[in-house]
Amino acid sequence: MIPTFLHAIPLSSQVINLCAALMLLLAFAMLAQRRVLTLINLFMMQGFVLFVSTLIVALTTNQHELLVSAGITLVLKVIALPLILHRLIRKLSVKWDIETLLNIPTTMLIGIALVIVAFNVAQPISQLSGTITRATIGIALACVLLAFLMMITRSKAVPQVIAFLAMENGLFFAATSATYGMPMVVELGIALDAMVGMVIGGVFFFHIRQQFDSLDIRQMERVKEG
Amino acid sequence: MIELALVLATPFATAILLALFGHRRGAAEINSAGSLLTLVAAAALTIHIISDGPMTVYDEQFFVDPLNVFLIALTALVGFTTSLFSGPYMRVEHDHGRLSSARLRLYHSMFQMFMCTMLTALSTNNLGILWVAMEAATLTTVLLVSLYRTPASLEAAWKYFILCGVGIAQALFGTILIYFAAERVLGQSGALLWTHLDAVKSHLEPTVLSLAFVFLFVGYGTKTGLVPLHNWLADAHAEGPTPVSAVLSGLLLNVALYAIIRCKVLVDGALNTHFAGNMMMAFGLLTVVVPAFYLSRQKDVKRLFGYSSIEHMGLITFAFGMGGVASFAGLLHMTVHSLTKSAIFFAVGHAAQMAGTQIIDDIRGLVKMSPTIGWGLMLGSLAILGMPPFGVFTSEFMILTTSIKHYPWATPILLTALGVAFASMFHKVQGMVFGEPTVRPLAHNPALLPVFLHLGLVLMLGLWIPPYLAEWYRQAARLIG
């Protein structure tokens, strides 16, 4: 038996809401994750959820442009970037556990506070939302903020770049699911920038390693006043 | 129309060409030639806009009006003079073995690519493309800052990459929010085009727009170097090659500020309050004060002038926040700051090469070894510190008088900050220029024409603003409101 209140909401929006919930869950999982390999897999899963939600929006609203952006998401976020990251990890032969600057429970608590902030900030917007998927813009903002938190609590270069990409995921989710798609040129541009950013990040890993014998950002911090 | 195509296509084509041949002899000349062609195209575009008024082209994706055509012309000009300076400068670096041929190729190609992204950001009508171009500008400059691949430059570039990456992500969220608000009014097509948004700005949802502005301001503000997100700026200026410091300070910061101003116009129209202006004034003031107190602690000459750039960006942001007459002053200050600061970096670059170090205490007696470099640095510093008769004095004077009139409480704060900056910077520059020489002459003749060309222009703007230029500023200031 389906509860009666659910009949009012079409299946597609329910699925998008489910995707939104999964996005948030995965963002938290990434925040709590200590192992780099698992982190990459979580990032891949988040990319896949993003792909599914974009696909559903594309099919229900008949916007064929969005099909292309779903395709880009699939190729880039689910296949290409995780592959590159895996190869990098193998080449650098680093499978170490991630050290966090704050311990995990504290980070999680801050994360919860951030989600509350995000929902509060997004509330006036979700009330205006013409799209049925109201909560998504709040969730997208929460994902962005959680990725941001992950970036500042991690001390190694690889997790920082993954956090950077996860932030892009949250933004992409806001663009496609909450507003039903930005113009195609913009999405192409964003995808291109993410790709180039990743490549530059990858190049950097090698140089940082050469220079410092480690990928720990903290080692770089010479005393530099001012 | 053809002019705009040339303005955008020339740096792109030159970048591709230099990616292939940038390590050969004559790459610096190709670089300069490409920049000169861009400058000529930009000048033609300017004349076209002055005679025919604003235009939108290419499916309305590009848009040129008095506000951005002035910045396009400035960008092309400083780009060209920087390319002139970079020729001999990079040759010296290459001779000293700091750069391999492959790195030189990367440098030349990325320099042109950087110009291309900035010009795209300035001329586009689409807020989404504006974002993409700004992000692309970040990525190209990350490669330029890390060019030497020393530990310090890698650190600076990484910091820049992460901090600006985070910042610019906030700006994207702001852009998405604007799209969200606009889509309800305009429908899906044209909801990100600035001209369309400007036409319906009073119908846009105020709550969403104010929230969007907060995100956009934080995002593009990071790139402008506004306190408290200014940490990347001094490092990036100090560790990259000097021509890059010159274009970062002289151009990129302006472009980021331009993005903020464009968004402010929309938000002002939707809110009918001084919300955006107040925010810009608050952060502008903070950005003037904080770096002023950091200046005296700097030991590295390029960091010193990096902090000075932060301070001036704060002043310009404050001016645009006040609006009205101050917008005119802000535009003038943008121009003179670009010209002066890039001239200073040209002089500083050669000074550091002569001394073999960037540490202020080890650079002594420039005037005795090379009077042109010494006086270039001295005059440039006097100009940037707001001494009459240079143009910076004029614009700072206008900003201060407007502030006395409308926001008298801010004036003593501004004056104190400017005074502190003067005291700490003048002393340091004096030490470098005069005194017993520790520096050696350069192996190649430095290109000092750009330094004096810029300072000459700044001097002229201080004494006399040509009427058509003043009219142009006035039109642009009216657009900003």
Tab-separated table of N, CA and C in Angstrom, chain B residues 165-300:
chain	number	residue	atom	x	y	z
B	165	GLY	N	39.554	28.149	-6.343
B	165	GLY	CA	38.604	27.110	-6.747
B	165	GLY	C	37.383	27.131	-5.847
B	166	VAL	N	37.614	27.208	-4.551
B	166	VAL	CA	36.518	27.276	-3.595
B	166	VAL	C	35.705	28.545	-3.820
B	167	GLY	N	36.417	29.653	-3.961
B	167	GLY	CA	35.731	30.929	-4.134
B	167	GLY	C	34.857	30.910	-5.364
B	168	ILE	N	35.439	30.435	-6.444
B	168	ILE	CA	34.719	30.518	-7.702
B	168	ILE	C	33.538	29.550	-7.715
B	169	ALA	N	33.621	28.486	-6.903
B	169	ALA	CA	32.471	27.595	-6.776
B	169	ALA	C	31.290	28.348	-6.154
B	170	GLN	N	31.582	29.198	-5.178
B	170	GLN	CA	30.508	30.007	-4.587
B	170	GLN	C	29.880	30.904	-5.643
B	171	ALA	N	30.729	31.454	-6.510
B	171	ALA	CA	30.211	32.331	-7.562
B	171	ALA	C	29.293	31.556	-8.501
B	172	LEU	N	29.631	30.291	-8.760
B	172	LEU	CA	28.773	29.489	-9.639
B	172	LEU	C	27.411	29.283	-8.982
B	173	PHE	N	27.427	29.034	-7.668
B	173	PHE	CA	26.148	28.866	-6.975
B	173	PHE	C	25.322	30.147	-7.095
B	174	GLY	N	25.972	31.272	-6.952
B	174	GLY	CA	25.277	32.550	-7.121
B	174	GLY	C	24.692	32.685	-8.512
B	175	THR	N	25.480	32.269	-9.519
B	175	THR	CA	24.994	32.335	-10.901
B	175	THR	C	23.765	31.443	-11.079
B	176	ILE	N	23.814	30.252	-10.466
B	176	ILE	CA	22.671	29.331	-10.560
B	176	ILE	C	21.438	29.976	-9.932
B	177	LEU	N	21.631	30.661	-8.803
B	177	LEU	CA	20.498	31.317	-8.147
B	177	LEU	C	19.904	32.417	-9.023
B	178	ILE	N	20.776	33.163	-9.700
B	178	ILE	CA	20.265	34.203	-10.605
B	178	ILE	C	19.450	33.558	-11.723
B	179	TYR	N	19.949	32.465	-12.236
B	179	TYR	CA	19.228	31.754	-13.290
B	179	TYR	C	17.870	31.296	-12.782
B	180	PHE	N	17.888	30.803	-11.552
B	180	PHE	CA	16.675	30.316	-10.902
B	180	PHE	C	15.630	31.426	-10.812
B	181	ALA	N	16.086	32.629	-10.411
B	181	ALA	CA	15.156	33.752	-10.293
B	181	ALA	C	14.712	34.233	-11.671
B	182	ALA	N	15.625	34.225	-12.624
B	182	ALA	CA	15.325	34.800	-13.934
B	182	ALA	C	14.441	33.891	-14.767
B	183	GLU	N	14.600	32.587	-14.553
B	183	GLU	CA	13.854	31.636	-15.364
B	183	GLU	C	12.347	31.827	-15.182
B	184	ARG	N	11.946	32.263	-13.986
B	184	ARG	CA	10.520	32.471	-13.714
B	184	ARG	C	9.973	33.662	-14.481
B	185	VAL	N	10.852	34.605	-14.806
B	185	VAL	CA	10.410	35.801	-15.518
B	185	VAL	C	10.638	35.666	-17.022
B	186	LEU	N	11.820	35.170	-17.374
B	186	LEU	CA	12.231	35.180	-18.778
B	186	LEU	C	12.010	33.861	-19.499
B	187	GLY	N	11.747	32.798	-18.757
B	187	GLY	CA	11.716	31.487	-19.397
B	187	GLY	C	13.132	30.998	-19.598
B	188	GLN	N	13.239	29.829	-20.269
B	188	GLN	CA	14.561	29.211	-20.278
B	188	GLN	C	15.560	29.898	-21.185
B	189	SER	N	15.088	30.470	-22.274
B	189	SER	CA	16.061	31.081	-23.167
B	189	SER	C	16.384	32.482	-22.670
B	190	GLY	N	17.644	32.794	-22.646
B	190	GLY	CA	18.040	34.146	-22.298
B	190	GLY	C	18.026	34.453	-20.819
B	191	ALA	N	17.827	33.426	-19.970
B	191	ALA	CA	17.739	33.707	-18.541
B	191	ALA	C	19.102	34.005	-17.923
B	192	LEU	N	20.162	33.807	-18.669
B	192	LEU	CA	21.479	34.152	-18.115
B	192	LEU	C	22.117	35.320	-18.856
B	193	LEU	N	21.402	35.837	-19.855
B	193	LEU	CA	21.985	36.929	-20.630
B	193	LEU	C	21.814	38.239	-19.888
B	194	TRP	N	22.930	38.931	-19.697
B	194	TRP	CA	22.920	40.115	-18.849
B	194	TRP	C	21.961	41.176	-19.386
B	195	THR	N	21.956	41.390	-20.707
B	195	THR	CA	21.085	42.434	-21.263
B	195	THR	C	19.610	42.128	-20.987
B	196	HIS	N	19.223	40.843	-21.098
B	196	HIS	CA	17.835	40.469	-20.802
B	196	HIS	C	17.532	40.672	-19.325
B	197	LEU	N	18.473	40.230	-18.495
B	197	LEU	CA	18.287	40.361	-17.047
B	197	LEU	C	18.156	41.833	-16.671
B	198	ASP	N	18.983	42.654	-17.309
B	198	ASP	CA	18.973	44.078	-16.997
B	198	ASP	C	17.615	44.684	-17.349
B	199	ALA	N	17.019	44.196	-18.440
B	199	ALA	CA	15.735	44.748	-18.872
B	199	ALA	C	14.620	44.413	-17.885
B	200	VAL	N	14.693	43.252	-17.236
B	200	VAL	CA	13.594	42.844	-16.348
B	200	VAL	C	14.012	42.859	-14.884
B	201	LYS	N	15.107	43.568	-14.558
B	201	LYS	CA	15.679	43.388	-13.214
B	201	LYS	C	14.715	43.775	-12.099
B	202	SER	N	13.785	44.706	-12.387
B	202	SER	CA	12.872	45.109	-11.304
B	202	SER	C	11.835	44.026	-11.014
B	203	HIS	N	11.704	43.031	-11.908
B	203	HIS	CA	10.732	41.960	-11.662
B	203	HIS	C	11.364	40.734	-11.023
B	204	LEU	N	12.670	40.754	-10.870
B	204	LEU	CA	13.322	39.566	-10.315
B	204	LEU	C	13.056	39.489	-8.814
B	205	GLU	N	12.976	38.267	-8.329
B	205	GLU	CA	12.654	38.025	-6.922
B	205	GLU	C	13.762	38.572	-6.004
B	206	PRO	N	13.446	39.572	-5.142
B	206	PRO	CA	14.512	40.212	-4.349
B	206	PRO	C	15.242	39.271	-3.393
B	207	THR	N	14.510	38.367	-2.724
B	207	THR	CA	15.204	37.501	-1.746
B	207	THR	C	16.256	36.640	-2.434
B	208	VAL	N	15.863	36.062	-3.575
B	208	VAL	CA	16.804	35.193	-4.278
B	208	VAL	C	18.005	35.997	-4.776
B	209	LEU	N	17.714	37.189	-5.295
B	209	LEU	CA	18.810	38.002	-5.843
B	209	LEU	C	19.787	38.450	-4.763
B	210	SER	N	19.255	38.804	-3.579
B	210	SER	CA	20.190	39.238	-2.534
B	210	SER	C	21.051	38.068	-2.090
B	211	LEU	N	20.445	36.889	-1.996
B	211	LEU	CA	21.229	35.706	-1.640
B	211	LEU	C	22.270	35.415	-2.719
B	212	ALA	N	21.823	35.527	-3.985
B	212	ALA	CA	22.736	35.280	-5.094
B	212	ALA	C	23.911	36.243	-5.029
B	213	PHE	N	23.632	37.500	-4.694
B	213	PHE	CA	24.718	38.477	-4.659
B	213	PHE	C	25.740	38.129	-3.580
B	214	VAL	N	25.252	37.635	-2.434
B	214	VAL	CA	26.197	37.248	-1.379
B	214	VAL	C	27.173	36.204	-1.917
B	215	PHE	N	26.625	35.197	-2.593
B	215	PHE	CA	27.501	34.144	-3.121
B	215	PHE	C	28.437	34.680	-4.209
B	216	LEU	N	27.877	35.495	-5.103
B	216	LEU	CA	28.703	36.037	-6.184
B	216	LEU	C	29.797	36.935	-5.632
B	217	PHE	N	29.440	37.702	-4.613
B	217	PHE	CA	30.401	38.632	-4.032
B	217	PHE	C	31.538	37.878	-3.357
B	218	VAL	N	31.179	36.843	-2.601
B	218	VAL	CA	32.227	36.046	-1.964
B	218	VAL	C	33.104	35.402	-3.031
B	219	GLY	N	32.459	34.859	-4.073
B	219	GLY	CA	33.190	34.130	-5.104
B	219	GLY	C	34.128	35.017	-5.885
B	220	TYR	N	33.581	36.032	-6.528
B	220	TYR	CA	34.436	36.898	-7.327
B	220	TYR	C	35.299	37.765	-6.416
B	221	GLY	N	34.832	38.030	-5.192
B	221	GLY	CA	35.627	38.791	-4.228
B	221	GLY	C	36.919	38.065	-3.876
B	222	THR	N	36.862	36.720	-3.828
B	222	THR	CA	38.082	35.959	-3.579
B	222	THR	C	39.113	36.255	-4.659
B	223	LYS	N	38.617	36.313	-5.900
B	223	LYS	CA	39.539	36.584	-7.016
B	223	LYS	C	40.009	38.023	-7.032
B	224	THR	N	39.176	38.919	-6.479
B	224	THR	CA	39.586	40.321	-6.425
B	224	THR	C	40.618	40.523	-5.323
B	225	GLY	N	40.682	39.579	-4.390
B	225	GLY	CA	41.632	39.702	-3.296
B	225	GLY	C	41.072	40.443	-2.104
B	226	LEU	N	39.741	40.404	-1.931
B	226	LEU	CA	39.153	41.106	-0.792
B	226	LEU	C	39.428	40.347	0.504
B	227	VAL	N	39.745	41.080	1.553
B	227	VAL	CA	39.931	40.490	2.884
B	227	VAL	C	38.570	39.958	3.322
B	228	PRO	N	38.443	38.810	3.957
B	228	PRO	CA	39.481	37.907	4.465
B	228	PRO	C	39.916	36.807	3.501
B	229	LEU	N	39.598	36.911	2.212
B	229	LEU	CA	39.968	35.826	1.299
B	229	LEU	C	41.127	36.249	0.393
B	230	HIS	N	42.069	36.989	0.967
B	230	HIS	CA	43.134	37.572	0.163
B	230	HIS	C	44.428	36.777	0.252
B	231	ASN	N	44.412	35.668	1.005
B	231	ASN	CA	45.675	34.983	1.315
B	231	ASN	C	46.482	34.519	0.124
B	232	TRP	N	45.789	34.197	-0.957
B	232	TRP	CA	46.512	33.660	-2.109
B	232	TRP	C	47.310	34.734	-2.826
B	233	LEU	N	46.842	35.975	-2.713
B	233	LEU	CA	47.288	37.014	-3.651
B	233	LEU	C	48.771	37.334	-3.527
B	234	ALA	N	49.222	37.610	-2.301
B	234	ALA	CA	50.619	38.008	-2.133
B	234	ALA	C	51.559	36.873	-2.541
B	235	ASP	N	51.217	35.630	-2.185
B	235	ASP	CA	52.062	34.490	-2.560
B	235	ASP	C	52.145	34.340	-4.061
B	236	ALA	N	50.967	34.422	-4.708
B	236	ALA	CA	50.947	34.241	-6.158
B	236	ALA	C	51.765	35.332	-6.842
B	237	HIS	N	51.692	36.547	-6.322
B	237	HIS	CA	52.461	37.638	-6.918
B	237	HIS	C	53.952	37.443	-6.708
B	238	ALA	N	54.314	36.940	-5.540
B	238	ALA	CA	55.732	36.841	-5.217
B	238	ALA	C	56.409	35.701	-5.955
B	239	GLU	N	55.699	34.585	-6.156
B	239	GLU	CA	56.378	33.384	-6.650
B	239	GLU	C	56.325	33.216	-8.155
B	240	GLY	N	55.367	33.840	-8.808
B	240	GLY	CA	55.288	33.699	-10.255
B	240	GLY	C	56.327	34.569	-10.931
B	241	PRO	N	56.543	34.383	-12.256
B	241	PRO	CA	57.427	35.296	-12.981
B	241	PRO	C	56.843	36.714	-12.938
B	242	THR	N	57.708	37.716	-12.995
B	242	THR	CA	57.233	39.092	-12.812
B	242	THR	C	56.199	39.559	-13.848
B	243	PRO	N	56.335	39.207	-15.139
B	243	PRO	CA	55.278	39.633	-16.063
B	243	PRO	C	53.907	39.130	-15.622
B	244	VAL	N	53.895	37.932	-15.017
B	244	VAL	CA	52.624	37.386	-14.542
B	244	VAL	C	52.099	38.205	-13.364
B	245	SER	N	53.021	38.607	-12.457
B	245	SER	CA	52.579	39.457	-11.347
B	245	SER	C	51.961	40.734	-11.887
B	246	ALA	N	52.578	41.276	-12.955
B	246	ALA	CA	52.086	42.528	-13.521
B	246	ALA	C	50.677	42.363	-14.077
B	247	VAL	N	50.425	41.280	-14.800
B	247	VAL	CA	49.078	41.134	-15.361
B	247	VAL	C	48.074	40.680	-14.313
B	248	LEU	N	48.534	39.933	-13.304
B	248	LEU	CA	47.613	39.563	-12.223
B	248	LEU	C	47.092	40.827	-11.550
B	249	SER	N	48.029	41.678	-11.121
B	249	SER	CA	47.653	42.896	-10.409
B	249	SER	C	46.920	43.866	-11.315
B	250	GLY	N	47.489	44.049	-12.512
B	250	GLY	CA	46.973	45.086	-13.378
B	250	GLY	C	45.666	44.714	-14.041
B	251	LEU	N	45.445	43.424	-14.293
B	251	LEU	CA	44.294	43.062	-15.110
B	251	LEU	C	43.310	42.113	-14.449
B	252	LEU	N	43.815	40.993	-13.935
B	252	LEU	CA	42.892	39.973	-13.449
B	252	LEU	C	42.003	40.498	-12.325
B	253	LEU	N	42.593	41.257	-11.403
B	253	LEU	CA	41.820	41.781	-10.288
B	253	LEU	C	40.711	42.693	-10.803
B	254	ASN	N	41.029	43.490	-11.826
B	254	ASN	CA	40.011	44.339	-12.444
B	254	ASN	C	38.871	43.525	-13.028
B	255	VAL	N	39.234	42.434	-13.701
B	255	VAL	CA	38.200	41.632	-14.361
B	255	VAL	C	37.257	41.032	-13.320
B	256	ALA	N	37.839	40.564	-12.201
B	256	ALA	CA	37.002	39.989	-11.145
B	256	ALA	C	36.076	41.056	-10.567
B	257	LEU	N	36.615	42.240	-10.411
B	257	LEU	CA	35.810	43.341	-9.883
B	257	LEU	C	34.705	43.714	-10.868
B	258	TYR	N	35.044	43.634	-12.141
B	258	TYR	CA	34.048	43.906	-13.181
B	258	TYR	C	32.865	42.946	-13.053
B	259	ALA	N	33.168	41.675	-12.784
B	259	ALA	CA	32.096	40.685	-12.624
B	259	ALA	C	31.189	41.078	-11.458
B	260	ILE	N	31.794	41.540	-10.361
B	260	ILE	CA	30.989	41.955	-9.200
B	260	ILE	C	30.095	43.129	-9.578
B	261	ILE	N	30.662	44.091	-10.313
B	261	ILE	CA	29.895	45.288	-10.655
B	261	ILE	C	28.691	44.935	-11.521
B	262	ARG	N	28.914	44.053	-12.501
B	262	ARG	CA	27.805	43.635	-13.359
B	262	ARG	C	26.674	43.034	-12.524
B	263	CYS	N	27.029	42.219	-11.551
B	263	CYS	CA	26.004	41.596	-10.718
B	263	CYS	C	25.343	42.637	-9.832
B	264	LYS	N	26.129	43.603	-9.360
B	264	LYS	CA	25.577	44.635	-8.482
B	264	LYS	C	24.466	45.406	-9.197
B	265	VAL	N	24.680	45.697	-10.480
B	265	VAL	CA	23.673	46.440	-11.234
B	265	VAL	C	22.332	45.702	-11.205
B	266	LEU	N	22.381	44.372	-11.397
B	266	LEU	CA	21.148	43.582	-11.394
B	266	LEU	C	20.499	43.601	-10.022
B	267	VAL	N	21.317	43.399	-8.988
B	267	VAL	CA	20.782	43.300	-7.638
B	267	VAL	C	20.177	44.634	-7.198
B	268	ASP	N	20.859	45.732	-7.529
B	268	ASP	CA	20.321	47.049	-7.187
B	268	ASP	C	18.953	47.258	-7.822
B	269	GLY	N	18.837	46.827	-9.078
B	269	GLY	CA	17.569	46.995	-9.780
B	269	GLY	C	16.456	46.182	-9.149
B	270	ALA	N	16.794	44.987	-8.664
B	270	ALA	CA	15.761	44.115	-8.104
B	270	ALA	C	15.374	44.534	-6.692
B	271	LEU	N	16.339	45.027	-5.928
B	271	LEU	CA	16.088	45.284	-4.506
B	271	LEU	C	15.649	46.713	-4.221
B	272	ASN	N	16.135	47.640	-5.042
B	272	ASN	CA	15.878	49.054	-4.777
B	272	ASN	C	16.368	49.503	-3.408
B	273	THR	N	17.366	48.805	-2.875
B	273	THR	CA	17.982	49.248	-1.623
B	273	THR	C	19.476	49.387	-1.875
B	274	HIS	N	20.196	49.757	-0.822
B	274	HIS	CA	21.636	49.919	-0.975
B	274	HIS	C	22.374	48.701	-0.437
B	275	PHE	N	21.683	47.546	-0.475
B	275	PHE	CA	22.244	46.329	0.111
B	275	PHE	C	23.610	45.972	-0.482
B	276	ALA	N	23.655	45.873	-1.827
B	276	ALA	CA	24.913	45.478	-2.478
B	276	ALA	C	25.997	46.522	-2.215
B	277	GLY	N	25.610	47.785	-2.299
B	277	GLY	CA	26.565	48.860	-2.067
B	277	GLY	C	27.139	48.809	-0.661
B	278	ASN	N	26.265	48.598	0.322
B	278	ASN	CA	26.738	48.526	1.710
B	278	ASN	C	27.732	47.400	1.900
B	279	MET	N	27.411	46.251	1.289
B	279	MET	CA	28.291	45.114	1.439
B	279	MET	C	29.656	45.419	0.819
B	280	MET	N	29.623	46.043	-0.354
B	280	MET	CA	30.892	46.362	-1.014
B	280	MET	C	31.674	47.389	-0.203
B	281	MET	N	30.962	48.343	0.409
B	281	MET	CA	31.661	49.346	1.215
B	281	MET	C	32.315	48.706	2.424
B	282	ALA	N	31.572	47.816	3.099
B	282	ALA	CA	32.115	47.195	4.309
B	282	ALA	C	33.378	46.407	3.989
B	283	PHE	N	33.275	45.522	2.984
B	283	PHE	CA	34.444	44.697	2.680
B	283	PHE	C	35.552	45.521	2.036
B	284	GLY	N	35.157	46.537	1.291
B	284	GLY	CA	36.158	47.411	0.691
B	284	GLY	C	36.987	48.095	1.760
B	285	LEU	N	36.308	48.622	2.763
B	285	LEU	CA	36.995	49.331	3.841
B	285	LEU	C	37.941	48.395	4.590
B	286	LEU	N	37.436	47.187	4.884
B	286	LEU	CA	38.258	46.195	5.570
B	286	LEU	C	39.495	45.877	4.743
B	287	THR	N	39.301	45.795	3.426
B	287	THR	CA	40.399	45.451	2.530
B	287	THR	C	41.397	46.593	2.377
B	288	VAL	N	40.965	47.815	2.644
B	288	VAL	CA	41.933	48.919	2.626
B	288	VAL	C	42.770	48.884	3.900
B	289	VAL	N	42.112	48.608	5.018
B	289	VAL	CA	42.780	48.754	6.308
B	289	VAL	C	43.760	47.609	6.580
B	290	VAL	N	43.306	46.366	6.435
B	290	VAL	CA	44.123	45.229	6.862
B	290	VAL	C	45.485	45.186	6.156
B	291	PRO	N	45.527	45.200	4.801
B	291	PRO	CA	46.847	45.105	4.159
B	291	PRO	C	47.764	46.288	4.470
B	292	ALA	N	47.181	47.454	4.766
B	292	ALA	CA	48.025	48.611	5.077
B	292	ALA	C	48.942	48.297	6.259
B	293	PHE	N	48.415	47.510	7.192
B	293	PHE	CA	49.229	47.195	8.362
B	293	PHE	C	50.172	46.022	8.119
B	294	TYR	N	49.920	45.256	7.054
B	294	TYR	CA	50.837	44.172	6.708
B	294	TYR	C	52.059	44.692	5.945
B	295	LEU	N	51.897	45.851	5.304
B	295	LEU	CA	52.947	46.324	4.398
B	295	LEU	C	54.303	46.436	5.075
B	296	SER	N	54.319	46.978	6.294
B	296	SER	CA	55.607	47.255	6.924
B	296	SER	C	56.337	45.965	7.288
B	297	ARG	N	55.616	44.838	7.342
B	297	ARG	CA	56.266	43.589	7.744
B	297	ARG	C	56.837	42.807	6.571
B	298	GLN	N	56.613	43.293	5.357
B	298	GLN	CA	57.033	42.509	4.201
B	298	GLN	C	58.537	42.618	3.958
B	299	LYS	N	59.122	41.459	3.620
B	299	LYS	CA	60.553	41.448	3.328
B	299	LYS	C	60.813	41.250	1.848
B	300	ASP	N	59.813	40.704	1.153
B	300	ASP	CA	59.947	40.396	-0.267
B	300	ASP	C	59.302	41.530	-1.057
